[in-house]
PDB file of C-alpha atoms and ligand atoms in Angstrom:
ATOM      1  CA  UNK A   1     112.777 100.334  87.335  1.00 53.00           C
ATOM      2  CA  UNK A   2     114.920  98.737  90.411  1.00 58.00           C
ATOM      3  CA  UNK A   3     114.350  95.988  92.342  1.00 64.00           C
ATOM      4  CA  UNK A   4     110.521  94.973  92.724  1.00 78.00           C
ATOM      5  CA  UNK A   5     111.099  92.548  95.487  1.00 83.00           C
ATOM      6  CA  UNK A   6     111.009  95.118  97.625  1.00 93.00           C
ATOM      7  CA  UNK A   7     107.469  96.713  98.885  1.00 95.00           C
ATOM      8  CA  UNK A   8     108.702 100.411  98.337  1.00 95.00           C
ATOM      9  CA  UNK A   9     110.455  99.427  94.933  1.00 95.00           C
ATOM     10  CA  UNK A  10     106.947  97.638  94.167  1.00 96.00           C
ATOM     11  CA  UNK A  11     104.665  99.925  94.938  1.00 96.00           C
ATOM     12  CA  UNK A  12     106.071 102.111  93.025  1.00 95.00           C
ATOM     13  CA  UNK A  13     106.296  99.926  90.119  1.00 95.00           C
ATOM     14  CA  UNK A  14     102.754  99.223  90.383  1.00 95.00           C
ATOM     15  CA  UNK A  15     101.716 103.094  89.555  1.00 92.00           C
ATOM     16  CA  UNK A  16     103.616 102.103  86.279  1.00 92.00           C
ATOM     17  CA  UNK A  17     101.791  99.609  85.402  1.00 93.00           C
ATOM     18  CA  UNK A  18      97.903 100.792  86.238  1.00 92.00           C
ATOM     19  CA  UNK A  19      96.055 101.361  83.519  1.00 85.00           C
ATOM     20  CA  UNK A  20      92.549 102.555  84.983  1.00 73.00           C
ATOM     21  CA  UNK A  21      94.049 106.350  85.788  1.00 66.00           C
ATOM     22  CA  UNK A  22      91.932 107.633  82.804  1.00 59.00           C
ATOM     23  CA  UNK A  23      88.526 107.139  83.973  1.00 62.00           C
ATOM     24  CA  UNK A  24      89.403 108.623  87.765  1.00 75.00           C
ATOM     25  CA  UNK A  25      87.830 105.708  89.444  1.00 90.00           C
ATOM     26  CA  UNK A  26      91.303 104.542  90.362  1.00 93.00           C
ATOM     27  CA  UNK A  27      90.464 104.350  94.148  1.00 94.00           C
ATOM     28  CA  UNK A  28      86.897 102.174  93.716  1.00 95.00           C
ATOM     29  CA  UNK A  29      88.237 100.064  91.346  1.00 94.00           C
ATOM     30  CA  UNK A  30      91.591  99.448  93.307  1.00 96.00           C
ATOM     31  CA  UNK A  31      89.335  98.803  96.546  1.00 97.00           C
ATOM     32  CA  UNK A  32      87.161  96.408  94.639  1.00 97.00           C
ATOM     33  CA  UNK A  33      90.402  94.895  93.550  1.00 97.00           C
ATOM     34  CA  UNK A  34      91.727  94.375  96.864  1.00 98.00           C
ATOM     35  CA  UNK A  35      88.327  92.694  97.892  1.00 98.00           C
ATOM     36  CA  UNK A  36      87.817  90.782  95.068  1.00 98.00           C
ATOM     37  CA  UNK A  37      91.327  89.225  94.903  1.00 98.00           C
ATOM     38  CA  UNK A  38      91.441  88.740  98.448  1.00 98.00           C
ATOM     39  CA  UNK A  39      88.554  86.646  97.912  1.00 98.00           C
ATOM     40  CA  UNK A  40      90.356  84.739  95.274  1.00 98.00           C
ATOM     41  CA  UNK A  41      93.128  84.022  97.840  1.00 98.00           C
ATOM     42  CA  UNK A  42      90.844  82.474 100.303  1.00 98.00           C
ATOM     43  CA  UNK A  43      89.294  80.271  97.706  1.00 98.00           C
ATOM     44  CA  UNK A  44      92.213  78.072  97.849  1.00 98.00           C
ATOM     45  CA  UNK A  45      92.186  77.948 101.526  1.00 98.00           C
ATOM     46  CA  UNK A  46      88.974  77.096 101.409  1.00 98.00           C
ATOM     47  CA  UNK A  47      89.271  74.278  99.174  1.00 98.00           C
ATOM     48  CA  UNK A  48      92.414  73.189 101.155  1.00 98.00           C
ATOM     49  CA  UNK A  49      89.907  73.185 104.308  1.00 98.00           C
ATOM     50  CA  UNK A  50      87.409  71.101 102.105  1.00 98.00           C
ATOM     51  CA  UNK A  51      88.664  69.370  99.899  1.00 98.00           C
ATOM     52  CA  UNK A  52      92.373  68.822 100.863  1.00 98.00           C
ATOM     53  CA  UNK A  53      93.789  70.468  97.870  1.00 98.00           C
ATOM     54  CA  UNK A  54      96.910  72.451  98.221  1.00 98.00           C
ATOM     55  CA  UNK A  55      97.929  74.744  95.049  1.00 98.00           C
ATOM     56  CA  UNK A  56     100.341  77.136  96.604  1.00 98.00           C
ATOM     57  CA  UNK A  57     101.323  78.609  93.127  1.00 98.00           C
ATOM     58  CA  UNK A  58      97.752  79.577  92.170  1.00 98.00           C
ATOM     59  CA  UNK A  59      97.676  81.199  96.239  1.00 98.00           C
ATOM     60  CA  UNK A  60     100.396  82.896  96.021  1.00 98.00           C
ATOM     61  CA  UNK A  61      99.400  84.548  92.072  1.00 98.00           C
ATOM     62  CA  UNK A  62      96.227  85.036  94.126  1.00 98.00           C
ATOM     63  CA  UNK A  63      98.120  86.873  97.020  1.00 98.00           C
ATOM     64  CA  UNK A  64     100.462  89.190  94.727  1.00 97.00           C
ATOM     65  CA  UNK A  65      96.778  90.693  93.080  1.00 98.00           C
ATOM     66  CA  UNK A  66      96.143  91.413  96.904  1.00 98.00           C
ATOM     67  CA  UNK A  67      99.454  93.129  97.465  1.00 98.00           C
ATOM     68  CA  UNK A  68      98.810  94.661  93.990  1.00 97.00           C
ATOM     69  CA  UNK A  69      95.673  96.800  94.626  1.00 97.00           C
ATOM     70  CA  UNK A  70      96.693  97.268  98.219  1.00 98.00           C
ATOM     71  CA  UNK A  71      99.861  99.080  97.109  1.00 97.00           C
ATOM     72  CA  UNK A  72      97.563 101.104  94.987  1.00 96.00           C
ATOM     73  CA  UNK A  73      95.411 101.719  97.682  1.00 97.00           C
ATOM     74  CA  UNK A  74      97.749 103.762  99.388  1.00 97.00           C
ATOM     75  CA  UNK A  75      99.549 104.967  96.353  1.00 95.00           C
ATOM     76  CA  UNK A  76      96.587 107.087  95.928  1.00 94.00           C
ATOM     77  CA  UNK A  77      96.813 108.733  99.474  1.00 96.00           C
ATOM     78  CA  UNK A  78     100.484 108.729  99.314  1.00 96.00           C
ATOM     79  CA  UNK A  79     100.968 106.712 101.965  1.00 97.00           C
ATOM     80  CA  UNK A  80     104.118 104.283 102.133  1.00 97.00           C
ATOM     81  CA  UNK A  81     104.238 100.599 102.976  1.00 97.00           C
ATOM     82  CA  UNK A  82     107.217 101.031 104.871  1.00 96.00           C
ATOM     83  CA  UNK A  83     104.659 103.916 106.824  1.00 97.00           C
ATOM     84  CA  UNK A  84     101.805 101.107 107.431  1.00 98.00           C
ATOM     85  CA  UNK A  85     104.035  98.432 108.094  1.00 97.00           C
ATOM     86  CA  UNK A  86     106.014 100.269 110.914  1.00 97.00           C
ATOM     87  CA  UNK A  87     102.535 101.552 112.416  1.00 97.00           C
ATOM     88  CA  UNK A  88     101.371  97.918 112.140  1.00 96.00           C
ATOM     89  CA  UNK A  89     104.791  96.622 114.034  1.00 96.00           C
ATOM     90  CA  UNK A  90     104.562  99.242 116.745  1.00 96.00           C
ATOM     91  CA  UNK A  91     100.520  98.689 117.421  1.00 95.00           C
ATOM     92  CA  UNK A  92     101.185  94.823 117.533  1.00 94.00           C
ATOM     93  CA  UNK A  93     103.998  94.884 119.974  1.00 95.00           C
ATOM     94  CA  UNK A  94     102.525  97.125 122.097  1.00 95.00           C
ATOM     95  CA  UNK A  95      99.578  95.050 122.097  1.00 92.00           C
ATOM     96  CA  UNK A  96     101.914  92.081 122.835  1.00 92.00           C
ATOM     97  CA  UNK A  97     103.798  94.177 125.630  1.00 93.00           C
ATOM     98  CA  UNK A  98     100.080  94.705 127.462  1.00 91.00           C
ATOM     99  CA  UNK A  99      99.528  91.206 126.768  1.00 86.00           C
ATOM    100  CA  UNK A 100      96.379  91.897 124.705  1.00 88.00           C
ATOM    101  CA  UNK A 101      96.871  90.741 121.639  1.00 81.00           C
ATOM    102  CA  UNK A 102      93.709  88.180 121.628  1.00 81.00           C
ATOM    103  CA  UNK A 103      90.552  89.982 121.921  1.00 77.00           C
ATOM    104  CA  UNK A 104      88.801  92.362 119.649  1.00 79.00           C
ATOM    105  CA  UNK A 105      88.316  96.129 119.176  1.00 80.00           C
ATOM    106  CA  UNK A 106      91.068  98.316 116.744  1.00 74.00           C
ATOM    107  CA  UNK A 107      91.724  99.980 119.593  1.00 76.00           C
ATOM    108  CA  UNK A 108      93.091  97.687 122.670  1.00 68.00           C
TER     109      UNK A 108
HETATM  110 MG1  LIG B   1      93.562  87.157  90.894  1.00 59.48          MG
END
């Protein structure tokens, strides 16, 4: 395997290393993944909030499960992270360029 320090590179890598592909539930298991870890993540913000307790190298093991299942995520429609994060560049500069980048609804 190349380089995984880069998002293509790693998503790829992470289709090598799931193990769940046997019992088809790849996609509900990767989504409860994704929620579950993200939830890990903001434990430790939370407890930075609270309690004023920093540990940036348990947040950041927390934050590579996130990127983890989310690469999986789209593995499994064959989607590229290069593909979401262009779309995600081009939505939030346009957003920026109408100068509506505070506000709510997906589709401002
Ligand atoms: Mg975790």
């Amino acid at each position: 395997m190349t380089k995984k320090n880069n998002i293509v590179d790693y998503a790829k890598w992470v289709e090598t290393m799931w193990v769940s592909e046997k019992n088809s539930n790849s996609l509900p298991i990767a989504s409860l993944g994704l929620a579950g870890e993200t939830g890990e993540a903001l434990e430790h913000i939370k407890k930075l909030l609270r309690d004023g307790k920093w540990d940036e190298t348990a947040f950041k093991k927390e934050m590579g499960d996130v990127i983890y299942y989310w690469c999986k995520i789209l593995n499994h429609f064959d989607i590229t992270p290069t593909d979401v994060l262009s779309a995600n560049v081009k939505k939030i500069e346009d957003r920026r360029a109408r100068k509506v980048q505070q506000g709510s609804g997906d589709n401002r």
